[in-house]
Amino acid sequence: MYTIICIFSEGIERRCAVRLQKYMAHCGVASRRKCEEMIKQGRVTVNGQVVTQLGLKIDPQKDEVKVDGRPISLEQKRLYILLYKPRGYVTTVKDTHGRPTVLSLVGNQPVRVYPVGRLDFDTEGLLLLTNDGELANRLMHPRYEVEKEYYAVVEGRPSKSQIQAFIEGIDIGDAIAHAHKVRLLWQKGDNSAFKIVLREGRNRQIRRMFEAIGCRVKFLRRERMGNLTLGDLKPGQWRYLKDDEVMQLKRLTEVSK
């Protein structure tokens, strides 16, 4: 393997207007950030040569791009799957510890799809899988403030001031995390249930916010992302998105925001 700094002549370089990772995302390989990781890992070739440095621009009309040995193109069909992720599955393509992945639940699809964001191993609920890398990137980017709603059952009875702290911001160690909305649903014995809406998506954010106020999350389910809800789906079940649902998602992430 070796690295391409630029494989194009000066004349071709002037016509190349697409960065490799952006092209990959438009082809539906993954989000732009994930595509950058794949390039650094040496999984991408341009005209048969391995690329490991970011910044390369390509001409989609002339250059052959392959990911893991498979050619990609803009003509690939866009696929959108809404999955009810059960607990006990990881939200990755592969797992080094041999745990089951969410991709095993949707079977063989005509194109490769990837999870949009993550739900941790013990969290269940709504998960979108797609090969539309550009839409996936926007759904996860805090700039677009796409709402994600969760149902949580926790040990303890947080006070009103502790609940308000979710809105004002809670130090979770590496950041100050905020919830957009928090609503107490019920309290029974030493347990409480909440509906929580986030517009940001930090790693294990809800669990870490409750841990910061001394409450352990016993159950967590994501019930909504933007305009999408679980509906009648049961854990492990999935369906394709309807055209109007895809259009609504795209309107939520318009550049004008």
PDB file of N, CA, C and O in Angstrom, residues 108-183:
ATOM      1  N   ASN A 108     -30.354  -9.133   4.066  1.00  0.00           N
ATOM      2  CA  ASN A 108     -29.655  -8.678   2.872  1.00  0.00           C
ATOM      3  C   ASN A 108     -30.473  -7.605   2.163  1.00  0.00           C
ATOM      4  O   ASN A 108     -31.641  -7.816   1.845  1.00  0.00           O
ATOM      5  N   GLN A 109     -29.858  -6.469   1.931  1.00  0.00           N
ATOM      6  CA  GLN A 109     -30.499  -5.363   1.231  1.00  0.00           C
ATOM      7  C   GLN A 109     -29.809  -5.164  -0.121  1.00  0.00           C
ATOM      8  O   GLN A 109     -28.669  -5.569  -0.311  1.00  0.00           O
ATOM      9  N   PRO A 110     -30.504  -4.545  -1.088  1.00  0.00           N
ATOM     10  CA  PRO A 110     -29.898  -4.354  -2.414  1.00  0.00           C
ATOM     11  C   PRO A 110     -28.662  -3.463  -2.411  1.00  0.00           C
ATOM     12  O   PRO A 110     -27.840  -3.534  -3.323  1.00  0.00           O
ATOM     13  N   VAL A 111     -28.540  -2.598  -1.375  1.00  0.00           N
ATOM     14  CA  VAL A 111     -27.345  -1.769  -1.214  1.00  0.00           C
ATOM     15  C   VAL A 111     -26.934  -1.813   0.248  1.00  0.00           C
ATOM     16  O   VAL A 111     -27.725  -2.176   1.123  1.00  0.00           O
ATOM     17  N   ARG A 112     -25.687  -1.446   0.530  1.00  0.00           N
ATOM     18  CA  ARG A 112     -25.207  -1.433   1.907  1.00  0.00           C
ATOM     19  C   ARG A 112     -25.774  -0.227   2.639  1.00  0.00           C
ATOM     20  O   ARG A 112     -25.754   0.892   2.135  1.00  0.00           O
ATOM     21  N   VAL A 113     -26.297  -0.460   3.815  1.00  0.00           N
ATOM     22  CA  VAL A 113     -26.823   0.630   4.634  1.00  0.00           C
ATOM     23  C   VAL A 113     -26.025   0.707   5.928  1.00  0.00           C
ATOM     24  O   VAL A 113     -25.398  -0.263   6.351  1.00  0.00           O
ATOM     25  N   TYR A 114     -26.079   1.891   6.560  1.00  0.00           N
ATOM     26  CA  TYR A 114     -25.325   2.141   7.781  1.00  0.00           C
ATOM     27  C   TYR A 114     -26.237   2.821   8.803  1.00  0.00           C
ATOM     28  O   TYR A 114     -27.146   3.571   8.437  1.00  0.00           O
ATOM     29  N   PRO A 115     -25.995   2.582  10.098  1.00  0.00           N
ATOM     30  CA  PRO A 115     -26.802   3.256  11.126  1.00  0.00           C
ATOM     31  C   PRO A 115     -26.544   4.755  11.150  1.00  0.00           C
ATOM     32  O   PRO A 115     -25.416   5.207  10.956  1.00  0.00           O
ATOM     33  N   VAL A 116     -27.593   5.523  11.384  1.00  0.00           N
ATOM     34  CA  VAL A 116     -27.472   6.969  11.549  1.00  0.00           C
ATOM     35  C   VAL A 116     -27.350   7.242  13.041  1.00  0.00           C
ATOM     36  O   VAL A 116     -28.313   7.131  13.799  1.00  0.00           O
ATOM     37  N   GLY A 117     -26.156   7.583  13.496  1.00  0.00           N
ATOM     38  CA  GLY A 117     -25.931   7.749  14.927  1.00  0.00           C
ATOM     39  C   GLY A 117     -25.887   6.396  15.627  1.00  0.00           C
ATOM     40  O   GLY A 117     -25.797   5.346  14.982  1.00  0.00           O
ATOM     41  N   ARG A 118     -25.971   6.434  16.948  1.00  0.00           N
ATOM     42  CA  ARG A 118     -25.863   5.194  17.715  1.00  0.00           C
ATOM     43  C   ARG A 118     -26.861   5.155  18.855  1.00  0.00           C
ATOM     44  O   ARG A 118     -27.241   6.191  19.395  1.00  0.00           O
ATOM     45  N   LEU A 119     -27.271   3.942  19.176  1.00  0.00           N
ATOM     46  CA  LEU A 119     -27.943   3.634  20.434  1.00  0.00           C
ATOM     47  C   LEU A 119     -27.073   2.609  21.125  1.00  0.00           C
ATOM     48  O   LEU A 119     -26.648   1.632  20.504  1.00  0.00           O
ATOM     49  N   ASP A 120     -26.795   2.804  22.410  1.00  0.00           N
ATOM     50  CA  ASP A 120     -25.875   1.889  23.074  1.00  0.00           C
ATOM     51  C   ASP A 120     -26.489   0.502  23.246  1.00  0.00           C
ATOM     52  O   ASP A 120     -27.679   0.283  23.017  1.00  0.00           O
ATOM     53  N   PHE A 121     -25.664  -0.432  23.666  1.00  0.00           N
ATOM     54  CA  PHE A 121     -26.012  -1.851  23.737  1.00  0.00           C
ATOM     55  C   PHE A 121     -27.295  -2.097  24.525  1.00  0.00           C
ATOM     56  O   PHE A 121     -28.132  -2.923  24.155  1.00  0.00           O
ATOM     57  N   ASP A 122     -27.481  -1.356  25.617  1.00  0.00           N
ATOM     58  CA  ASP A 122     -28.623  -1.582  26.504  1.00  0.00           C
ATOM     59  C   ASP A 122     -29.802  -0.656  26.223  1.00  0.00           C
ATOM     60  O   ASP A 122     -30.782  -0.660  26.975  1.00  0.00           O
ATOM     61  N   THR A 123     -29.729   0.136  25.169  1.00  0.00           N
ATOM     62  CA  THR A 123     -30.818   1.050  24.822  1.00  0.00           C
ATOM     63  C   THR A 123     -31.574   0.502  23.623  1.00  0.00           C
ATOM     64  O   THR A 123     -30.974  -0.023  22.680  1.00  0.00           O
ATOM     65  N   GLU A 124     -32.893   0.633  23.642  1.00  0.00           N
ATOM     66  CA  GLU A 124     -33.695   0.179  22.520  1.00  0.00           C
ATOM     67  C   GLU A 124     -34.380   1.370  21.865  1.00  0.00           C
ATOM     68  O   GLU A 124     -34.325   2.491  22.359  1.00  0.00           O
ATOM     69  N   GLY A 125     -35.015   1.101  20.711  1.00  0.00           N
ATOM     70  CA  GLY A 125     -35.813   2.143  20.096  1.00  0.00           C
ATOM     71  C   GLY A 125     -35.479   2.446  18.657  1.00  0.00           C
ATOM     72  O   GLY A 125     -34.836   1.663  17.950  1.00  0.00           O
ATOM     73  N   LEU A 126     -35.928   3.613  18.230  1.00  0.00           N
ATOM     74  CA  LEU A 126     -35.883   4.008  16.829  1.00  0.00           C
ATOM     75  C   LEU A 126     -34.453   4.225  16.343  1.00  0.00           C
ATOM     76  O   LEU A 126     -33.688   4.964  16.937  1.00  0.00           O
ATOM     77  N   LEU A 127     -34.141   3.562  15.231  1.00  0.00           N
ATOM     78  CA  LEU A 127     -32.840   3.720  14.605  1.00  0.00           C
ATOM     79  C   LEU A 127     -33.041   3.770  13.097  1.00  0.00           C
ATOM     80  O   LEU A 127     -33.732   2.930  12.523  1.00  0.00           O
ATOM     81  N   LEU A 128     -32.458   4.764  12.468  1.00  0.00           N
ATOM     82  CA  LEU A 128     -32.534   4.902  11.021  1.00  0.00           C
ATOM     83  C   LEU A 128     -31.279   4.313  10.400  1.00  0.00           C
ATOM     84  O   LEU A 128     -30.168   4.577  10.865  1.00  0.00           O
ATOM     85  N   LEU A 129     -31.453   3.522   9.346  1.00  0.00           N
ATOM     86  CA  LEU A 129     -30.336   2.991   8.579  1.00  0.00           C
ATOM     87  C   LEU A 129     -30.509   3.436   7.133  1.00  0.00           C
ATOM     88  O   LEU A 129     -31.612   3.390   6.590  1.00  0.00           O
ATOM     89  N   THR A 130     -29.422   3.873   6.510  1.00  0.00           N
ATOM     90  CA  THR A 130     -29.512   4.382   5.152  1.00  0.00           C
ATOM     91  C   THR A 130     -28.159   4.331   4.475  1.00  0.00           C
ATOM     92  O   THR A 130     -27.128   4.167   5.129  1.00  0.00           O
ATOM     93  N   ASN A 131     -28.162   4.493   3.162  1.00  0.00           N
ATOM     94  CA  ASN A 131     -26.915   4.686   2.412  1.00  0.00           C
ATOM     95  C   ASN A 131     -26.814   6.125   1.915  1.00  0.00           C
ATOM     96  O   ASN A 131     -25.951   6.440   1.102  1.00  0.00           O
ATOM     97  N   ASP A 132     -27.705   6.990   2.407  1.00  0.00           N
ATOM     98  CA  ASP A 132     -27.677   8.409   2.070  1.00  0.00           C
ATOM     99  C   ASP A 132     -26.770   9.117   3.072  1.00  0.00           C
ATOM    100  O   ASP A 132     -27.216   9.610   4.109  1.00  0.00           O
ATOM    101  N   GLY A 133     -25.489   9.149   2.764  1.00  0.00           N
ATOM    102  CA  GLY A 133     -24.517   9.673   3.716  1.00  0.00           C
ATOM    103  C   GLY A 133     -24.689  11.148   4.020  1.00  0.00           C
ATOM    104  O   GLY A 133     -24.464  11.580   5.143  1.00  0.00           O
ATOM    105  N   GLU A 134     -25.101  11.924   3.025  1.00  0.00           N
ATOM    106  CA  GLU A 134     -25.260  13.355   3.249  1.00  0.00           C
ATOM    107  C   GLU A 134     -26.404  13.630   4.212  1.00  0.00           C
ATOM    108  O   GLU A 134     -26.291  14.443   5.126  1.00  0.00           O
ATOM    109  N   LEU A 135     -27.538  12.936   4.026  1.00  0.00           N
ATOM    110  CA  LEU A 135     -28.662  13.116   4.945  1.00  0.00           C
ATOM    111  C   LEU A 135     -28.287  12.634   6.341  1.00  0.00           C
ATOM    112  O   LEU A 135     -28.616  13.285   7.344  1.00  0.00           O
ATOM    113  N   ALA A 136     -27.602  11.512   6.437  1.00  0.00           N
ATOM    114  CA  ALA A 136     -27.183  10.991   7.740  1.00  0.00           C
ATOM    115  C   ALA A 136     -26.316  11.994   8.472  1.00  0.00           C
ATOM    116  O   ALA A 136     -26.492  12.220   9.675  1.00  0.00           O
ATOM    117  N   ASN A 137     -25.401  12.618   7.763  1.00  0.00           N
ATOM    118  CA  ASN A 137     -24.509  13.604   8.373  1.00  0.00           C
ATOM    119  C   ASN A 137     -25.293  14.790   8.920  1.00  0.00           C
ATOM    120  O   ASN A 137     -25.030  15.285  10.026  1.00  0.00           O
ATOM    121  N   ARG A 138     -26.294  15.241   8.169  1.00  0.00           N
ATOM    122  CA  ARG A 138     -27.083  16.384   8.610  1.00  0.00           C
ATOM    123  C   ARG A 138     -27.987  16.026   9.784  1.00  0.00           C
ATOM    124  O   ARG A 138     -28.191  16.849  10.687  1.00  0.00           O
ATOM    125  N   LEU A 139     -28.544  14.835   9.782  1.00  0.00           N
ATOM    126  CA  LEU A 139     -29.410  14.432  10.893  1.00  0.00           C
ATOM    127  C   LEU A 139     -28.654  14.401  12.212  1.00  0.00           C
ATOM    128  O   LEU A 139     -29.223  14.664  13.276  1.00  0.00           O
ATOM    129  N   MET A 140     -27.366  14.099  12.160  1.00  0.00           N
ATOM    130  CA  MET A 140     -26.565  14.005  13.366  1.00  0.00           C
ATOM    131  C   MET A 140     -25.891  15.320  13.741  1.00  0.00           C
ATOM    132  O   MET A 140     -25.468  15.501  14.881  1.00  0.00           O
ATOM    133  N   HIS A 141     -25.802  16.259  12.811  1.00  0.00           N
ATOM    134  CA  HIS A 141     -25.078  17.502  13.084  1.00  0.00           C
ATOM    135  C   HIS A 141     -25.934  18.422  13.958  1.00  0.00           C
ATOM    136  O   HIS A 141     -27.099  18.672  13.662  1.00  0.00           O
ATOM    137  N   PRO A 142     -25.360  18.934  15.056  1.00  0.00           N
ATOM    138  CA  PRO A 142     -26.150  19.786  15.966  1.00  0.00           C
ATOM    139  C   PRO A 142     -26.665  21.066  15.311  1.00  0.00           C
ATOM    140  O   PRO A 142     -27.626  21.663  15.800  1.00  0.00           O
ATOM    141  N   ARG A 143     -26.067  21.462  14.207  1.00  0.00           N
ATOM    142  CA  ARG A 143     -26.502  22.682  13.521  1.00  0.00           C
ATOM    143  C   ARG A 143     -27.974  22.618  13.138  1.00  0.00           C
ATOM    144  O   ARG A 143     -28.679  23.632  13.166  1.00  0.00           O
ATOM    145  N   TYR A 144     -28.453  21.434  12.787  1.00  0.00           N
ATOM    146  CA  TYR A 144     -29.818  21.306  12.273  1.00  0.00           C
ATOM    147  C   TYR A 144     -30.848  21.038  13.364  1.00  0.00           C
ATOM    148  O   TYR A 144     -32.049  21.050  13.108  1.00  0.00           O
ATOM    149  N   GLU A 145     -30.401  20.779  14.572  1.00  0.00           N
ATOM    150  CA  GLU A 145     -31.264  20.665  15.746  1.00  0.00           C
ATOM    151  C   GLU A 145     -32.425  19.694  15.532  1.00  0.00           C
ATOM    152  O   GLU A 145     -33.565  19.978  15.889  1.00  0.00           O
ATOM    153  N   VAL A 146     -32.147  18.556  14.935  1.00  0.00           N
ATOM    154  CA  VAL A 146     -33.188  17.544  14.743  1.00  0.00           C
ATOM    155  C   VAL A 146     -33.503  16.911  16.091  1.00  0.00           C
ATOM    156  O   VAL A 146     -32.617  16.422  16.786  1.00  0.00           O
ATOM    157  N   GLU A 147     -34.762  16.933  16.469  1.00  0.00           N
ATOM    158  CA  GLU A 147     -35.156  16.447  17.783  1.00  0.00           C
ATOM    159  C   GLU A 147     -35.158  14.916  17.845  1.00  0.00           C
ATOM    160  O   GLU A 147     -35.560  14.233  16.905  1.00  0.00           O
ATOM    161  N   LYS A 148     -34.709  14.407  18.996  1.00  0.00           N
ATOM    162  CA  LYS A 148     -34.754  12.982  19.302  1.00  0.00           C
ATOM    163  C   LYS A 148     -35.403  12.830  20.676  1.00  0.00           C
ATOM    164  O   LYS A 148     -34.929  13.410  21.642  1.00  0.00           O
ATOM    165  N   GLU A 149     -36.488  12.074  20.724  1.00  0.00           N
ATOM    166  CA  GLU A 149     -37.275  11.959  21.955  1.00  0.00           C
ATOM    167  C   GLU A 149     -37.109  10.566  22.568  1.00  0.00           C
ATOM    168  O   GLU A 149     -37.156   9.555  21.861  1.00  0.00           O
ATOM    169  N   TYR A 150     -36.934  10.552  23.897  1.00  0.00           N
ATOM    170  CA  TYR A 150     -36.668   9.304  24.616  1.00  0.00           C
ATOM    171  C   TYR A 150     -37.650   9.120  25.777  1.00  0.00           C
ATOM    172  O   TYR A 150     -38.146  10.102  26.348  1.00  0.00           O
ATOM    173  N   TYR A 151     -37.862   7.858  26.118  1.00  0.00           N
ATOM    174  CA  TYR A 151     -38.597   7.482  27.317  1.00  0.00           C
ATOM    175  C   TYR A 151     -37.597   6.818  28.248  1.00  0.00           C
ATOM    176  O   TYR A 151     -36.911   5.860  27.852  1.00  0.00           O
ATOM    177  N   ALA A 152     -37.481   7.338  29.470  1.00  0.00           N
ATOM    178  CA  ALA A 152     -36.488   6.821  30.412  1.00  0.00           C
ATOM    179  C   ALA A 152     -37.123   6.507  31.750  1.00  0.00           C
ATOM    180  O   ALA A 152     -37.939   7.280  32.264  1.00  0.00           O
ATOM    181  N   VAL A 153     -36.749   5.370  32.320  1.00  0.00           N
ATOM    182  CA  VAL A 153     -37.127   5.001  33.683  1.00  0.00           C
ATOM    183  C   VAL A 153     -35.843   4.951  34.493  1.00  0.00           C
ATOM    184  O   VAL A 153     -34.873   4.282  34.109  1.00  0.00           O
ATOM    185  N   VAL A 154     -35.827   5.680  35.625  1.00  0.00           N
ATOM    186  CA  VAL A 154     -34.601   5.791  36.412  1.00  0.00           C
ATOM    187  C   VAL A 154     -34.867   5.440  37.873  1.00  0.00           C
ATOM    188  O   VAL A 154     -35.993   5.523  38.361  1.00  0.00           O
ATOM    189  N   GLU A 155     -33.791   5.032  38.538  1.00  0.00           N
ATOM    190  CA  GLU A 155     -33.857   4.832  39.982  1.00  0.00           C
ATOM    191  C   GLU A 155     -33.720   6.180  40.669  1.00  0.00           C
ATOM    192  O   GLU A 155     -32.804   6.945  40.357  1.00  0.00           O
ATOM    193  N   GLY A 156     -34.625   6.463  41.592  1.00  0.00           N
ATOM    194  CA  GLY A 156     -34.555   7.726  42.302  1.00  0.00           C
ATOM    195  C   GLY A 156     -35.730   8.632  41.971  1.00  0.00           C
ATOM    196  O   GLY A 156     -36.506   8.374  41.041  1.00  0.00           O
ATOM    197  N   ARG A 157     -35.831   9.710  42.722  1.00  0.00           N
ATOM    198  CA  ARG A 157     -36.897  10.705  42.534  1.00  0.00           C
ATOM    199  C   ARG A 157     -36.241  12.086  42.437  1.00  0.00           C
ATOM    200  O   ARG A 157     -36.151  12.801  43.445  1.00  0.00           O
ATOM    201  N   PRO A 158     -35.753  12.448  41.253  1.00  0.00           N
ATOM    202  CA  PRO A 158     -35.064  13.733  41.107  1.00  0.00           C
ATOM    203  C   PRO A 158     -35.943  14.907  41.529  1.00  0.00           C
ATOM    204  O   PRO A 158     -37.158  14.914  41.301  1.00  0.00           O
ATOM    205  N   SER A 159     -35.318  15.897  42.131  1.00  0.00           N
ATOM    206  CA  SER A 159     -36.046  17.081  42.560  1.00  0.00           C
ATOM    207  C   SER A 159     -36.332  17.986  41.362  1.00  0.00           C
ATOM    208  O   SER A 159     -35.786  17.801  40.272  1.00  0.00           O
ATOM    209  N   LYS A 160     -37.189  18.986  41.581  1.00  0.00           N
ATOM    210  CA  LYS A 160     -37.498  19.935  40.508  1.00  0.00           C
ATOM    211  C   LYS A 160     -36.251  20.675  40.046  1.00  0.00           C
ATOM    212  O   LYS A 160     -36.080  20.934  38.853  1.00  0.00           O
ATOM    213  N   SER A 161     -35.386  21.007  40.967  1.00  0.00           N
ATOM    214  CA  SER A 161     -34.163  21.717  40.590  1.00  0.00           C
ATOM    215  C   SER A 161     -33.231  20.823  39.772  1.00  0.00           C
ATOM    216  O   SER A 161     -32.553  21.293  38.850  1.00  0.00           O
ATOM    217  N   GLN A 162     -33.199  19.547  40.097  1.00  0.00           N
ATOM    218  CA  GLN A 162     -32.367  18.621  39.329  1.00  0.00           C
ATOM    219  C   GLN A 162     -32.927  18.440  37.917  1.00  0.00           C
ATOM    220  O   GLN A 162     -32.170  18.360  36.943  1.00  0.00           O
ATOM    221  N   ILE A 163     -34.249  18.379  37.803  1.00  0.00           N
ATOM    222  CA  ILE A 163     -34.873  18.258  36.489  1.00  0.00           C
ATOM    223  C   ILE A 163     -34.619  19.518  35.666  1.00  0.00           C
ATOM    224  O   ILE A 163     -34.309  19.451  34.470  1.00  0.00           O
ATOM    225  N   GLN A 164     -34.706  20.673  36.303  1.00  0.00           N
ATOM    226  CA  GLN A 164     -34.450  21.931  35.615  1.00  0.00           C
ATOM    227  C   GLN A 164     -33.003  22.014  35.134  1.00  0.00           C
ATOM    228  O   GLN A 164     -32.707  22.623  34.100  1.00  0.00           O
ATOM    229  N   ALA A 165     -32.115  21.366  35.872  1.00  0.00           N
ATOM    230  CA  ALA A 165     -30.698  21.372  35.487  1.00  0.00           C
ATOM    231  C   ALA A 165     -30.480  20.700  34.139  1.00  0.00           C
ATOM    232  O   ALA A 165     -29.512  21.020  33.428  1.00  0.00           O
ATOM    233  N   PHE A 166     -31.366  19.794  33.769  1.00  0.00           N
ATOM    234  CA  PHE A 166     -31.251  19.154  32.457  1.00  0.00           C
ATOM    235  C   PHE A 166     -31.361  20.192  31.348  1.00  0.00           C
ATOM    236  O   PHE A 166     -30.726  20.071  30.304  1.00  0.00           O
ATOM    237  N   ILE A 167     -32.196  21.198  31.557  1.00  0.00           N
ATOM    238  CA  ILE A 167     -32.373  22.256  30.569  1.00  0.00           C
ATOM    239  C   ILE A 167     -31.208  23.254  30.628  1.00  0.00           C
ATOM    240  O   ILE A 167     -30.685  23.690  29.606  1.00  0.00           O
ATOM    241  N   GLU A 168     -30.811  23.606  31.835  1.00  0.00           N
ATOM    242  CA  GLU A 168     -29.760  24.624  32.014  1.00  0.00           C
ATOM    243  C   GLU A 168     -28.376  24.094  31.684  1.00  0.00           C
ATOM    244  O   GLU A 168     -27.486  24.855  31.313  1.00  0.00           O
ATOM    245  N   GLY A 169     -28.188  22.772  31.809  1.00  0.00           N
ATOM    246  CA  GLY A 169     -26.916  22.165  31.472  1.00  0.00           C
ATOM    247  C   GLY A 169     -26.323  21.388  32.636  1.00  0.00           C
ATOM    248  O   GLY A 169     -26.319  21.871  33.777  1.00  0.00           O
ATOM    249  N   ILE A 170     -25.832  20.192  32.366  1.00  0.00           N
ATOM    250  CA  ILE A 170     -25.231  19.323  33.373  1.00  0.00           C
ATOM    251  C   ILE A 170     -23.843  18.920  32.905  1.00  0.00           C
ATOM    252  O   ILE A 170     -23.641  18.515  31.752  1.00  0.00           O
ATOM    253  N   ASP A 171     -22.881  19.021  33.807  1.00  0.00           N
ATOM    254  CA  ASP A 171     -21.511  18.630  33.508  1.00  0.00           C
ATOM    255  C   ASP A 171     -21.424  17.105  33.511  1.00  0.00           C
ATOM    256  O   ASP A 171     -21.647  16.458  34.535  1.00  0.00           O
ATOM    257  N   ILE A 172     -21.116  16.521  32.336  1.00  0.00           N
ATOM    258  CA  ILE A 172     -21.014  15.063  32.242  1.00  0.00           C
ATOM    259  C   ILE A 172     -19.561  14.616  32.073  1.00  0.00           C
ATOM    260  O   ILE A 172     -19.284  13.509  31.626  1.00  0.00           O
ATOM    261  N   GLY A 173     -18.656  15.501  32.430  1.00  0.00           N
ATOM    262  CA  GLY A 173     -17.240  15.145  32.415  1.00  0.00           C
ATOM    263  C   GLY A 173     -16.469  15.779  31.285  1.00  0.00           C
ATOM    264  O   GLY A 173     -15.511  16.521  31.512  1.00  0.00           O
ATOM    265  N   ASP A 174     -16.868  15.498  30.056  1.00  0.00           N
ATOM    266  CA  ASP A 174     -16.154  16.047  28.910  1.00  0.00           C
ATOM    267  C   ASP A 174     -16.921  17.160  28.219  1.00  0.00           C
ATOM    268  O   ASP A 174     -16.470  17.693  27.200  1.00  0.00           O
ATOM    269  N   ALA A 175     -18.086  17.516  28.760  1.00  0.00           N
ATOM    270  CA  ALA A 175     -18.905  18.571  28.147  1.00  0.00           C
ATOM    271  C   ALA A 175     -20.028  18.963  29.102  1.00  0.00           C
ATOM    272  O   ALA A 175     -20.308  18.263  30.091  1.00  0.00           O
ATOM    273  N   ILE A 176     -20.657  20.094  28.790  1.00  0.00           N
ATOM    274  CA  ILE A 176     -21.895  20.480  29.464  1.00  0.00           C
ATOM    275  C   ILE A 176     -23.043  20.063  28.541  1.00  0.00           C
ATOM    276  O   ILE A 176     -23.173  20.594  27.434  1.00  0.00           O
ATOM    277  N   ALA A 177     -23.830  19.121  28.981  1.00  0.00           N
ATOM    278  CA  ALA A 177     -24.904  18.573  28.146  1.00  0.00           C
ATOM    279  C   ALA A 177     -26.239  19.207  28.514  1.00  0.00           C
ATOM    280  O   ALA A 177     -26.503  19.497  29.681  1.00  0.00           O
ATOM    281  N   HIS A 178     -27.070  19.400  27.491  1.00  0.00           N
ATOM    282  CA  HIS A 178     -28.375  20.016  27.684  1.00  0.00           C
ATOM    283  C   HIS A 178     -29.471  19.127  27.094  1.00  0.00           C
ATOM    284  O   HIS A 178     -29.263  18.450  26.093  1.00  0.00           O
ATOM    285  N   ALA A 179     -30.623  19.161  27.724  1.00  0.00           N
ATOM    286  CA  ALA A 179     -31.835  18.597  27.130  1.00  0.00           C
ATOM    287  C   ALA A 179     -32.685  19.761  26.638  1.00  0.00           C
ATOM    288  O   ALA A 179     -32.667  20.847  27.228  1.00  0.00           O
ATOM    289  N   HIS A 180     -33.407  19.554  25.552  1.00  0.00           N
ATOM    290  CA  HIS A 180     -34.289  20.604  25.044  1.00  0.00           C
ATOM    291  C   HIS A 180     -35.589  20.652  25.843  1.00  0.00           C
ATOM    292  O   HIS A 180     -36.092  21.732  26.163  1.00  0.00           O
ATOM    293  N   LYS A 181     -36.113  19.470  26.191  1.00  0.00           N
ATOM    294  CA  LYS A 181     -37.336  19.379  26.992  1.00  0.00           C
ATOM    295  C   LYS A 181     -37.216  18.188  27.938  1.00  0.00           C
ATOM    296  O   LYS A 181     -36.633  17.160  27.591  1.00  0.00           O
ATOM    297  N   VAL A 182     -37.780  18.320  29.121  1.00  0.00           N
ATOM    298  CA  VAL A 182     -37.858  17.219  30.082  1.00  0.00           C
ATOM    299  C   VAL A 182     -39.240  17.247  30.726  1.00  0.00           C
ATOM    300  O   VAL A 182     -39.683  18.305  31.192  1.00  0.00           O
ATOM    301  N   ARG A 183     -39.903  16.085  30.760  1.00  0.00           N
ATOM    302  CA  ARG A 183     -41.235  16.032  31.376  1.00  0.00           C
ATOM    303  C   ARG A 183     -41.325  14.805  32.278  1.00  0.00           C
ATOM    304  O   ARG A 183     -41.053  13.681  31.834  1.00  0.00           O
TER     305      ARG A 183
END
